[in-house]
Structure formats: structure tokens, C-alpha cells
Amino acid sequence: MAINVVMPKLGMAMKEGTVSVWNKKVGDPVQKGELIASINSEKIEMEIESPGEGILLEIAVEEGKGVPPGTPIAYIGQPDEKVVSGAQEEAAASIVAEPEVPAPASPQVKENPSHVTISGEKVKISPVARKMAAEANLDIQTLAGTGPGGRITKEDVQKALENVSQQSRPEPPARKENETNTKADQASRPLTGMRKVIAERMHSSLQNSAQLTIYMKADITELKTLQAQSAASVKRRFGEKLTLTDFIARATILALQVHPFMNSALIDYSIHERNNVHLGMAVALEKGLVVPVINDAEKLSLSQLSASIRELAKKARENQLGSEEMTGSTFTITNLGAYGVEHFTPILNPPEAGILGVGAAEDQPVYRGDNLERRSILPISLTFDHQLVDGAPAALFLKEIKGYLEEPFSMLV
């Protein structure tokens, strides 16, 4: 009996999964545990292993199509094995349920028939396909059935509708002789999976909040000195060096405890104040962006915070994050400094009150008193929801982060 490959459930909240790419085609041999496809749901993407050994008999869900968890997406079995898929089961059930009857001489149509008799000729068609054809005013006599015994299935109707749609499109105007085509060839693909979720969330964020961004510059010269001086000792004790991102995260957590209004959320016109800091750290992936969450970040030491950031970023890049590790954040940090970006305007991660943007640090000449010195300057920005927070308190919060970064020892006591 053929083995079903089903769409897995990636987290409790998953409602639909999408097949990103098939690594095998129908007829290819597969080994148990071999990677045969990639699937995604919301912000999670993973590869599917073959549950058994044999031949890929049928691909039930094409690339780019979304289906609920538990839905068969492919079948694996022996070369001569037959697969009874959803469409075939429907047709077979129709055959059993409604035996053929002699055709009368005059046109007759029964209610919900699986066999429609027109002009003395019997047309085999499933109830679903008949309904689809009737709604589209499609002449079923013109359809070719691919089901058992030539029965017309819903897939046959869908294909016919697609052909009609293509034929009804107007022909593009003929190009004049010697006319140059200035437009490049274009390709389109559906917005699915992670990209679709990001698009929906960003659009919703801008529609449902009053976003304002303010900017400051932090002098992190002393911070970089501290980072360099402690590197060998920290690596010897904890196995890894502290990064600039670690210090920025620590400064943000401390500032949120001083200014808790930035750790709140606006939900259904009610302000929800959070006692704990669940820090979201945006991680860029090849196909999108994910925001792993460090829960109860205020309880972690700097070294523990650093380890958590590294671990979650690694899991994100390896598509190993669970849905529970990407929900519940109360404030987010996004860092584009590694890409050379100086200033940018982040978009809120709803329903959070704020998001910190971090740019690229640069050495600049800075007057300190009467002396011109070479200093390392870090641009930072704060996007906040003006429905929750006004400009002045938001500026005080960003200034608090700046203060910790410019006096790094205050983060260690």
C-alpha cells in the first residue's frame, strides 16, 4: 500500500502549510529519510524527509500551493502500485453510489446527477465537477474526462476554465516594424509562506498604528575599548566573545526597566503593561525575516543574554525555531549595521510600542571640549506608536539607551 507523505503541523497555531519546492519528481526513487521537499508556514520553513523507501508515485500538492496540516502532499510506493488520490476517490464513490441508467430519448437532467444525459448521449461527470461547470456556464459536452471510465472530474473542469480564461484574454497590440521592445521579460509568482506573512504584518502595522521615528547618535568608543579588553577573558570563561549586539540588547533591557511604558502594547484600545521584558531580535534569512524572542530577558546576565542571542540566531538560520520561540515579544531590536546602513526607519512589530533600529558604527572626528578626537559613533533610531507614547518620553527612553552605551560599565553593575 502506498505511503502518504503529509503536511506536518509546525506549531500549535499553524493553519496552513505551503510546499516551497520539490526535490524529486514523479517516478524518481527515494530512500527513507531522504529530503524530498521543502515546506513553509508563516515564518517557519523546514525540509520534509521521506517516511519510506520506494518510488515517488504522485505529487498531490504542487509548489506554491497551501494546504492544512495532515493533508497528503505526495505518495510513495512500488513502481506498479496504484494510488487512489482525493479526486479518484470522489469519482469512484460517485460510480458506486449512482449506477448508470439507460438514456431517455429526450434531454433530461436529474438533481445532483453524476451522469448527465444530453441528446441521447451519456456524459459521466462527478457531482462536484457538474456543479462547477453549471456555475461557470460551461458546456460539459465539450469536456474530456480523465477519471475512471472517462468520467469528468473537478480537475478537468478547472483545466477547462483556465483554458477559457486564457483564450478570452485580448491579444497584445502588434508591434510596429523596427519598434524596439523597451520592457524586459517579466515573471510572477504567488506571495506565499514567510513572504506573505511578513507582507500582511507590515501592512497591518502601518494601518493600525501611528508610527513616528526619532534618531540619536551614541559615542561607543569606550564600549569598543571595553569589548576589546574583555574579549580574551570572556572567551576563556564563556567560550565566545561579547558582540556589540549583546551590549545593545543589554542597554535596551535596562532602559525598558527604567521606562516601562515602552514595554507596553495597545490591544483593542486598551494599554497592556508588561512586567517582564521579552526581547525580540530580528534575524535576516535568505527568504525573509524572523524575530526570535528571548523571554524574561531582564533576568539574564550579559553572558547569558549573549548565549541566548547566539543560540536563537543559529536556530533561525537552520530553520529550527518553534512557533513558541517567535511569539510574545514586548520590544524588538533590528540591526542593519552589518550591511553598511547608517540610518533607517524600522516598522513596528505589532502590537509592541517600539522597535530599536541600529545602524553601522563609523569613526568620526568629534570635538571634546577644545580637542578634536577620533571617536566611534553609532546611529540608533526608535520607531514608536504615538497612540501609546508621546515624543518627549520616547526621546528620554532612547537617551537612556544612549547613556548605557556611552558608559558601558554601568551595564555591568
Tab-separated table of C-alpha atoms in Angstrom:
chain	number	residue	atom	x	y	z
A	1	MET	CA	0.000	0.000	0.000
A	2	ALA	CA	1.304	3.463	-0.924
A	3	ILE	CA	2.801	5.575	1.860
A	4	ASN	CA	1.258	9.012	2.408
A	5	VAL	CA	3.591	11.985	2.809
A	6	VAL	CA	1.528	14.512	4.776
A	7	MET	CA	1.860	18.206	5.512
A	8	PRO	CA	3.285	18.370	9.058
A	9	LYS	CA	1.942	20.660	11.781
A	10	LEU	CA	4.625	23.268	12.548
A	11	GLY	CA	3.413	24.604	15.866
A	12	MET	CA	0.015	24.706	17.542
A	13	ALA	CA	-1.144	27.830	15.683
A	14	MET	CA	-0.440	26.509	12.188
A	15	LYS	CA	-3.484	26.534	9.899
A	16	GLU	CA	-1.848	26.061	6.502
A	17	GLY	CA	1.478	24.936	5.089
A	18	THR	CA	2.884	25.651	1.629
A	19	VAL	CA	5.155	23.463	-0.492
A	20	SER	CA	8.147	25.638	-1.385
A	21	VAL	CA	10.000	23.240	-3.677
A	22	TRP	CA	10.040	19.561	-4.633
A	23	ASN	CA	13.495	17.973	-4.704
A	24	LYS	CA	12.122	14.915	-6.525
A	25	LYS	CA	9.794	14.371	-9.464
A	26	VAL	CA	7.246	11.644	-10.097
A	27	GLY	CA	8.987	8.355	-10.916
A	28	ASP	CA	12.174	9.160	-9.002
A	29	PRO	CA	13.406	6.557	-6.481
A	30	VAL	CA	13.575	7.763	-2.858
A	31	GLN	CA	15.223	6.370	0.246
A	32	LYS	CA	13.799	6.529	3.740
A	33	GLY	CA	14.980	9.754	5.408
A	34	GLU	CA	15.931	11.375	2.093
A	35	LEU	CA	14.981	15.052	1.736
A	36	ILE	CA	12.236	15.215	-0.861
A	37	ALA	CA	10.673	18.675	-0.409
A	38	SER	CA	10.753	21.980	1.477
A	39	ILE	CA	7.635	23.414	3.099
A	40	ASN	CA	6.874	26.596	4.997
A	41	SER	CA	4.211	28.026	7.261
A	42	GLU	CA	4.137	31.647	8.383
A	43	LYS	CA	7.751	32.261	9.468
A	44	ILE	CA	8.869	28.645	9.753
A	45	GLU	CA	10.490	26.723	6.915
A	46	MET	CA	11.701	23.139	7.018
A	47	GLU	CA	12.607	20.187	4.806
A	48	ILE	CA	10.491	17.035	4.528
A	49	GLU	CA	12.102	13.599	4.771
A	50	SER	CA	10.728	10.566	3.002
A	51	PRO	CA	8.862	8.337	5.506
A	52	GLY	CA	9.663	5.230	3.464
A	53	GLU	CA	11.544	3.711	0.552
A	54	GLY	CA	10.233	3.299	-2.976
A	55	ILE	CA	9.182	5.417	-5.947
A	56	LEU	CA	7.569	8.849	-5.817
A	57	LEU	CA	4.249	7.777	-7.317
A	58	GLU	CA	2.371	11.051	-7.220
A	59	ILE	CA	2.786	14.682	-6.171
A	60	ALA	CA	-0.586	15.753	-4.780
A	61	VAL	CA	0.316	19.352	-3.872
A	62	GLU	CA	2.245	21.465	-6.356
A	63	GLU	CA	4.863	24.087	-5.473
A	64	GLY	CA	3.360	27.296	-4.121
A	65	LYS	CA	0.103	25.666	-3.024
A	66	GLY	CA	-1.021	25.791	0.613
A	67	VAL	CA	-2.947	23.023	2.396
A	68	PRO	CA	-4.000	22.313	6.022
A	69	PRO	CA	-1.778	20.156	8.252
A	70	GLY	CA	-2.353	16.436	7.800
A	71	THR	CA	-3.177	16.740	4.087
A	72	PRO	CA	-1.352	14.196	1.872
A	73	ILE	CA	1.093	16.049	-0.364
A	74	ALA	CA	2.666	13.024	-2.076
A	75	TYR	CA	2.563	9.226	-2.273
A	76	ILE	CA	5.480	6.773	-2.190
A	77	GLY	CA	5.244	3.096	-3.137
A	78	GLN	CA	6.329	0.400	-5.587
A	79	PRO	CA	6.651	1.082	-9.339
A	80	ASP	CA	3.430	-0.702	-10.362
A	81	GLU	CA	1.412	0.406	-7.357
A	82	LYS	CA	-1.762	2.398	-7.963
A	83	VAL	CA	-2.605	5.462	-5.895
A	84	VAL	CA	-6.195	6.338	-5.042
A	85	SER	CA	-5.988	10.105	-4.596
A	86	GLY	CA	-8.689	12.519	-3.492
A	87	ALA	CA	-10.071	13.152	-6.997
A	88	GLN	CA	-10.112	9.444	-7.844
A	89	GLU	CA	-11.833	8.567	-4.563
A	90	GLU	CA	-14.520	11.140	-5.346
A	91	ALA	CA	-15.074	9.710	-8.806
A	92	ALA	CA	-15.037	6.111	-7.569
A	93	ALA	CA	-17.579	6.971	-4.889
A	94	SER	CA	-19.819	8.542	-7.497
A	95	ILE	CA	-19.675	5.418	-9.653
A	96	VAL	CA	-20.622	3.149	-6.763
A	97	ALA	CA	-23.294	5.428	-5.431
A	98	GLU	CA	-25.074	6.070	-8.711
A	99	PRO	CA	-25.195	3.195	-11.228
A	100	GLU	CA	-25.698	4.034	-14.870
A	101	VAL	CA	-29.277	4.062	-16.193
A	102	PRO	CA	-30.491	3.852	-19.803
A	103	ALA	CA	-30.626	7.219	-21.515
A	104	PRO	CA	-34.053	8.527	-22.473
A	105	ALA	CA	-34.629	9.958	-25.937
A	106	SER	CA	-35.314	13.497	-24.762
A	107	PRO	CA	-32.857	15.674	-22.772
A	108	GLN	CA	-33.190	15.140	-19.029
A	109	VAL	CA	-31.174	16.380	-16.053
A	110	LYS	CA	-31.563	14.806	-12.613
A	111	GLU	CA	-30.960	16.753	-9.427
A	112	ASN	CA	-27.248	16.438	-8.458
A	113	PRO	CA	-26.592	13.719	-11.084
A	114	SER	CA	-23.244	12.029	-11.571
A	115	HIS	CA	-24.352	11.052	-15.103
A	116	VAL	CA	-25.913	13.760	-17.235
A	117	THR	CA	-27.824	12.631	-20.327
A	118	ILE	CA	-27.982	15.113	-23.178
A	119	SER	CA	-29.228	14.419	-26.708
A	120	GLY	CA	-29.264	10.668	-26.040
A	121	GLU	CA	-25.542	10.606	-25.148
A	122	LYS	CA	-24.483	9.822	-21.617
A	123	VAL	CA	-21.863	12.118	-20.027
A	124	LYS	CA	-20.088	10.770	-16.956
A	125	ILE	CA	-19.332	13.586	-14.507
A	126	SER	CA	-18.860	13.818	-10.755
A	127	PRO	CA	-21.335	15.930	-8.729
A	128	VAL	CA	-18.669	18.492	-7.788
A	129	ALA	CA	-17.499	18.824	-11.381
A	130	ARG	CA	-21.108	19.163	-12.609
A	131	LYS	CA	-21.778	21.945	-10.107
A	132	MET	CA	-18.587	23.813	-11.060
A	133	ALA	CA	-19.425	23.552	-14.758
A	134	ALA	CA	-23.001	24.764	-14.207
A	135	GLU	CA	-21.861	27.790	-12.187
A	136	ALA	CA	-19.408	28.714	-14.945
A	137	ASN	CA	-21.964	28.078	-17.752
A	138	LEU	CA	-19.545	25.549	-19.194
A	139	ASP	CA	-20.859	23.012	-21.752
A	140	ILE	CA	-19.896	19.638	-20.302
A	141	GLN	CA	-20.216	18.016	-23.731
A	142	THR	CA	-17.032	19.835	-24.698
A	143	LEU	CA	-15.046	18.437	-21.760
A	144	ALA	CA	-12.697	15.477	-21.865
A	145	GLY	CA	-12.834	13.306	-18.767
A	146	THR	CA	-9.654	11.900	-17.247
A	147	GLY	CA	-11.315	9.985	-14.401
A	148	PRO	CA	-12.157	6.266	-14.362
A	149	GLY	CA	-14.197	5.283	-17.414
A	150	GLY	CA	-13.765	8.761	-18.903
A	151	ARG	CA	-15.578	10.445	-16.019
A	152	ILE	CA	-15.194	14.228	-15.840
A	153	THR	CA	-13.591	15.303	-12.553
A	154	LYS	CA	-13.321	18.687	-10.906
A	155	GLU	CA	-9.709	18.891	-12.138
A	156	ASP	CA	-10.961	18.552	-15.721
A	157	VAL	CA	-13.398	21.431	-15.181
A	158	GLN	CA	-10.688	23.577	-13.583
A	159	LYS	CA	-8.372	22.957	-16.523
A	160	ALA	CA	-11.132	23.836	-18.993
A	161	LEU	CA	-11.878	27.071	-17.127
A	162	GLU	CA	-8.200	28.004	-17.228
A	163	ASN	CA	-8.134	27.410	-20.991
A	164	VAL	CA	-11.250	29.554	-21.486
A	165	SER	CA	-9.704	32.322	-19.389
A	166	GLN	CA	-6.520	32.294	-21.434
A	167	GLN	CA	-8.406	32.291	-24.725
A	168	SER	CA	-10.575	35.232	-23.643
A	169	ARG	CA	-7.582	37.455	-22.946
A	170	PRO	CA	-7.143	40.156	-25.582
A	171	GLU	CA	-4.230	39.794	-27.942
A	172	PRO	CA	-1.453	42.293	-27.284
A	173	PRO	CA	-1.217	45.034	-29.917
A	174	ALA	CA	1.110	44.162	-32.770
A	175	ARG	CA	4.445	45.877	-32.647
A	176	LYS	CA	5.287	48.191	-35.462
A	177	GLU	CA	8.110	47.250	-37.737
A	178	ASN	CA	11.514	48.236	-36.326
A	179	GLU	CA	9.825	49.059	-32.997
A	180	THR	CA	12.105	48.317	-30.041
A	181	ASN	CA	10.672	46.490	-27.050
A	182	THR	CA	11.803	48.578	-24.090
A	183	LYS	CA	10.227	46.338	-21.432
A	184	ALA	CA	12.160	43.384	-20.080
A	185	ASP	CA	10.525	39.989	-19.805
A	186	GLN	CA	8.622	39.689	-16.561
A	187	ALA	CA	7.907	36.732	-14.310
A	188	SER	CA	5.402	36.494	-11.480
A	189	ARG	CA	4.923	34.102	-8.584
A	190	PRO	CA	2.370	33.994	-5.787
A	191	LEU	CA	3.053	35.691	-2.479
A	192	THR	CA	3.171	32.707	-0.128
A	193	GLY	CA	4.664	31.392	3.095
A	194	MET	CA	7.018	33.615	5.042
A	195	ARG	CA	6.933	36.446	2.481
A	196	LYS	CA	3.125	36.550	2.621
A	197	VAL	CA	3.073	36.687	6.433
A	198	ILE	CA	5.671	39.475	6.506
A	199	ALA	CA	3.711	41.474	3.920
A	200	GLU	CA	0.462	41.104	5.852
A	201	ARG	CA	2.024	42.006	9.206
A	202	MET	CA	3.895	45.048	7.882
A	203	HIS	CA	0.803	46.346	6.094
A	204	SER	CA	-1.307	45.806	9.198
A	205	SER	CA	1.323	47.523	11.346
A	206	LEU	CA	1.249	50.701	9.272
A	207	GLN	CA	-2.552	50.691	9.061
A	208	ASN	CA	-3.232	50.194	12.765
A	209	SER	CA	-0.627	52.396	14.469
A	210	ALA	CA	0.609	55.978	14.413
A	211	GLN	CA	4.318	55.422	13.806
A	212	LEU	CA	6.970	58.040	14.418
A	213	THR	CA	10.763	57.617	14.293
A	214	ILE	CA	13.394	59.618	16.151
A	215	TYR	CA	17.191	59.394	15.797
A	216	MET	CA	20.243	59.785	18.004
A	217	LYS	CA	23.968	59.030	17.844
A	218	ALA	CA	25.829	57.223	20.595
A	219	ASP	CA	29.587	57.546	21.160
A	220	ILE	CA	30.633	53.922	21.686
A	221	THR	CA	34.390	54.489	21.797
A	222	GLU	CA	34.641	53.387	25.436
A	223	LEU	CA	32.304	50.465	24.765
A	224	LYS	CA	34.534	49.167	21.967
A	225	THR	CA	37.550	49.549	24.232
A	226	LEU	CA	35.823	47.546	26.976
A	227	GLN	CA	34.788	44.929	24.428
A	228	ALA	CA	38.373	44.542	23.197
A	229	GLN	CA	39.905	44.467	26.677
A	230	SER	CA	37.488	41.798	27.922
A	231	ALA	CA	37.497	39.629	24.784
A	232	ALA	CA	40.174	37.127	25.853
A	233	SER	CA	38.845	36.748	29.399
A	234	VAL	CA	35.214	36.401	28.278
A	235	LYS	CA	36.085	33.818	25.643
A	236	ARG	CA	38.136	31.818	28.144
A	237	ARG	CA	35.279	31.771	30.653
A	238	PHE	CA	32.246	31.511	28.376
A	239	GLY	CA	33.622	30.198	25.071
A	240	GLU	CA	32.522	33.188	22.990
A	241	LYS	CA	33.263	36.905	22.770
A	242	LEU	CA	30.678	39.561	23.581
A	243	THR	CA	29.420	41.322	20.463
A	244	LEU	CA	28.255	44.891	20.024
A	245	THR	CA	24.726	43.499	19.586
A	246	ASP	CA	24.965	41.875	23.033
A	247	PHE	CA	25.743	45.226	24.661
A	248	ILE	CA	22.975	46.997	22.696
A	249	ALA	CA	20.472	44.351	23.815
A	250	ARG	CA	21.603	44.722	27.433
A	251	ALA	CA	21.307	48.529	27.258
A	252	THR	CA	17.805	48.232	25.800
A	253	ILE	CA	16.629	45.852	28.523
A	254	LEU	CA	17.924	48.147	31.264
A	255	ALA	CA	16.284	51.167	29.607
A	256	LEU	CA	12.953	49.324	29.363
A	257	GLN	CA	13.053	48.731	33.110
A	258	VAL	CA	13.590	52.443	33.713
A	259	HIS	CA	10.894	53.431	31.173
A	260	PRO	CA	8.315	50.599	31.341
A	261	PHE	CA	5.811	52.467	29.127
A	262	MET	CA	7.962	51.366	26.155
A	263	ASN	CA	7.361	47.756	27.193
A	264	SER	CA	3.584	48.026	26.743
A	265	ALA	CA	1.137	47.232	23.943
A	266	LEU	CA	-2.075	48.726	22.584
A	267	ILE	CA	-4.652	45.952	22.110
A	268	ASP	CA	-8.302	46.780	21.342
A	269	TYR	CA	-7.800	50.340	22.622
A	270	SER	CA	-6.502	49.054	25.953
A	271	ILE	CA	-2.950	49.595	27.191
A	272	HIS	CA	-1.380	46.323	28.311
A	273	GLU	CA	1.631	46.907	30.547
A	274	ARG	CA	4.178	44.090	30.670
A	275	ASN	CA	6.196	43.369	33.800
A	276	ASN	CA	8.760	41.206	32.021
A	277	VAL	CA	10.924	42.037	29.023
A	278	HIS	CA	10.503	39.533	26.211
A	279	LEU	CA	13.081	40.828	23.762
A	280	GLY	CA	12.691	40.180	20.027
A	281	MET	CA	15.918	40.069	17.992
A	282	ALA	CA	15.322	40.326	14.223
A	283	VAL	CA	17.311	37.813	12.148
A	284	ALA	CA	17.606	38.147	8.365
A	285	LEU	CA	17.205	34.921	6.359
A	286	GLU	CA	17.544	34.202	2.664
A	287	LYS	CA	13.771	34.144	2.171
A	288	GLY	CA	12.650	36.705	4.725
A	289	LEU	CA	12.906	37.863	8.306
A	290	VAL	CA	12.178	36.169	11.617
A	291	VAL	CA	12.139	37.584	15.139
A	292	PRO	CA	13.197	35.040	17.785
A	293	VAL	CA	12.168	36.020	21.309
A	294	ILE	CA	14.306	35.962	24.462
A	295	ASN	CA	11.796	35.522	27.259
A	296	ASP	CA	12.355	37.186	30.655
A	297	ALA	CA	15.485	38.849	29.285
A	298	GLU	CA	15.743	41.131	32.329
A	299	LYS	CA	16.669	38.083	34.448
A	300	LEU	CA	19.736	37.215	32.335
A	301	SER	CA	23.301	38.318	32.899
A	302	LEU	CA	25.219	39.820	29.972
A	303	SER	CA	26.920	36.496	29.210
A	304	GLN	CA	23.620	34.584	29.441
A	305	LEU	CA	21.945	37.142	27.176
A	306	SER	CA	24.786	36.774	24.662
A	307	ALA	CA	24.424	32.981	24.668
A	308	SER	CA	20.654	33.234	24.133
A	309	ILE	CA	21.061	35.630	21.202
A	310	ARG	CA	23.616	33.306	19.549
A	311	GLU	CA	21.534	30.180	20.100
A	312	LEU	CA	18.291	31.645	18.735
A	313	ALA	CA	20.039	33.203	15.723
A	314	LYS	CA	21.611	29.823	14.909
A	315	LYS	CA	18.268	28.042	15.185
A	316	ALA	CA	16.660	30.693	12.990
A	317	ARG	CA	19.221	30.231	10.203
A	318	GLU	CA	18.845	26.457	10.398
A	319	ASN	CA	15.018	26.692	10.326
A	320	GLN	CA	14.823	25.047	13.744
A	321	LEU	CA	12.721	27.653	15.558
A	322	GLY	CA	9.402	26.594	17.012
A	323	SER	CA	6.404	28.904	16.776
A	324	GLU	CA	6.544	29.458	20.560
A	325	GLU	CA	10.052	30.906	20.115
A	326	MET	CA	8.758	33.592	17.740
A	327	THR	CA	5.753	34.899	19.642
A	328	GLY	CA	5.141	37.061	22.693
A	329	SER	CA	7.859	39.698	22.234
A	330	THR	CA	7.325	43.017	24.037
A	331	PHE	CA	10.065	45.032	22.290
A	332	THR	CA	12.218	44.384	19.214
A	333	ILE	CA	15.743	45.256	18.069
A	334	THR	CA	16.719	45.221	14.396
A	335	ASN	CA	20.345	45.775	13.344
A	336	LEU	CA	21.370	46.643	9.773
A	337	GLY	CA	24.834	47.850	10.703
A	338	ALA	CA	26.490	44.769	9.203
A	339	TYR	CA	25.094	45.806	5.811
A	340	GLY	CA	26.615	49.291	5.975
A	341	VAL	CA	23.288	51.034	6.608
A	342	GLU	CA	23.673	54.197	8.683
A	343	HIS	CA	20.106	55.381	9.258
A	344	PHE	CA	16.773	53.672	8.616
A	345	THR	CA	13.187	53.703	9.824
A	346	PRO	CA	12.079	50.333	11.249
A	347	ILE	CA	8.415	49.284	11.155
A	348	LEU	CA	6.771	48.291	14.415
A	349	ASN	CA	6.314	44.624	15.226
A	350	PRO	CA	2.656	44.797	16.363
A	351	PRO	CA	1.336	45.117	18.986
A	352	GLU	CA	4.598	46.410	20.504
A	353	ALA	CA	5.021	50.058	21.434
A	354	GLY	CA	8.521	50.414	19.986
A	355	ILE	CA	11.361	48.996	17.930
A	356	LEU	CA	15.043	49.972	18.069
A	357	GLY	CA	16.966	50.335	14.821
A	358	VAL	CA	20.766	50.043	14.865
A	359	GLY	CA	22.978	51.322	12.044
A	360	ALA	CA	26.653	50.972	11.185
A	361	ALA	CA	29.210	52.466	13.588
A	362	GLU	CA	31.768	54.771	11.982
A	363	ASP	CA	34.862	56.567	13.207
A	364	GLN	CA	34.327	60.328	13.027
A	365	PRO	CA	36.183	63.473	14.153
A	366	VAL	CA	34.424	64.789	17.264
A	367	TYR	CA	35.170	67.838	19.403
A	368	ARG	CA	35.553	67.000	23.096
A	369	GLY	CA	35.979	70.382	24.673
A	370	ASP	CA	38.550	72.137	22.548
A	371	ASN	CA	40.171	68.936	21.324
A	372	LEU	CA	39.287	67.168	18.098
A	373	GLU	CA	39.341	63.406	18.619
A	374	ARG	CA	38.652	60.287	16.612
A	375	ARG	CA	35.534	58.658	18.069
A	376	SER	CA	33.350	55.706	17.120
A	377	ILE	CA	29.761	56.869	16.545
A	378	LEU	CA	26.761	54.537	16.408
A	379	PRO	CA	23.478	55.762	14.846
A	380	ILE	CA	20.354	54.464	16.599
A	381	SER	CA	16.661	55.060	15.923
A	382	LEU	CA	13.432	54.440	17.774
A	383	THR	CA	10.135	53.871	15.993
A	384	PHE	CA	7.222	54.096	18.412
A	385	ASP	CA	3.435	54.131	18.372
A	386	HIS	CA	2.331	57.704	19.029
A	387	GLN	CA	-1.033	56.352	20.219
A	388	LEU	CA	0.790	54.956	23.239
A	389	VAL	CA	3.837	57.162	23.676
A	390	ASP	CA	4.488	60.843	23.085
A	391	GLY	CA	7.671	62.263	21.586
A	392	ALA	CA	9.280	63.547	24.790
A	393	PRO	CA	9.110	60.295	26.824
A	394	ALA	CA	10.184	58.326	23.737
A	395	ALA	CA	13.212	60.627	23.441
A	396	LEU	CA	14.046	60.053	27.116
A	397	PHE	CA	13.935	56.296	26.546
A	398	LEU	CA	16.267	56.493	23.536
A	399	LYS	CA	18.551	58.800	25.513
A	400	GLU	CA	18.625	56.175	28.300
A	401	ILE	CA	19.900	53.566	25.830
A	402	LYS	CA	22.470	56.053	24.534
A	403	GLY	CA	23.637	56.702	28.113
A	404	TYR	CA	24.245	52.995	28.806
A	405	LEU	CA	26.157	52.605	25.554
A	406	GLU	CA	28.339	55.610	26.286
A	407	GLU	CA	29.002	54.469	29.881
A	408	PRO	CA	29.357	50.722	29.351
A	409	PHE	CA	30.494	49.907	32.895
A	410	SER	CA	27.026	50.904	34.121
A	411	MET	CA	25.690	47.823	32.310
A	412	LEU	CA	27.916	45.526	34.343
A	413	VAL	CA	26.892	46.581	37.853
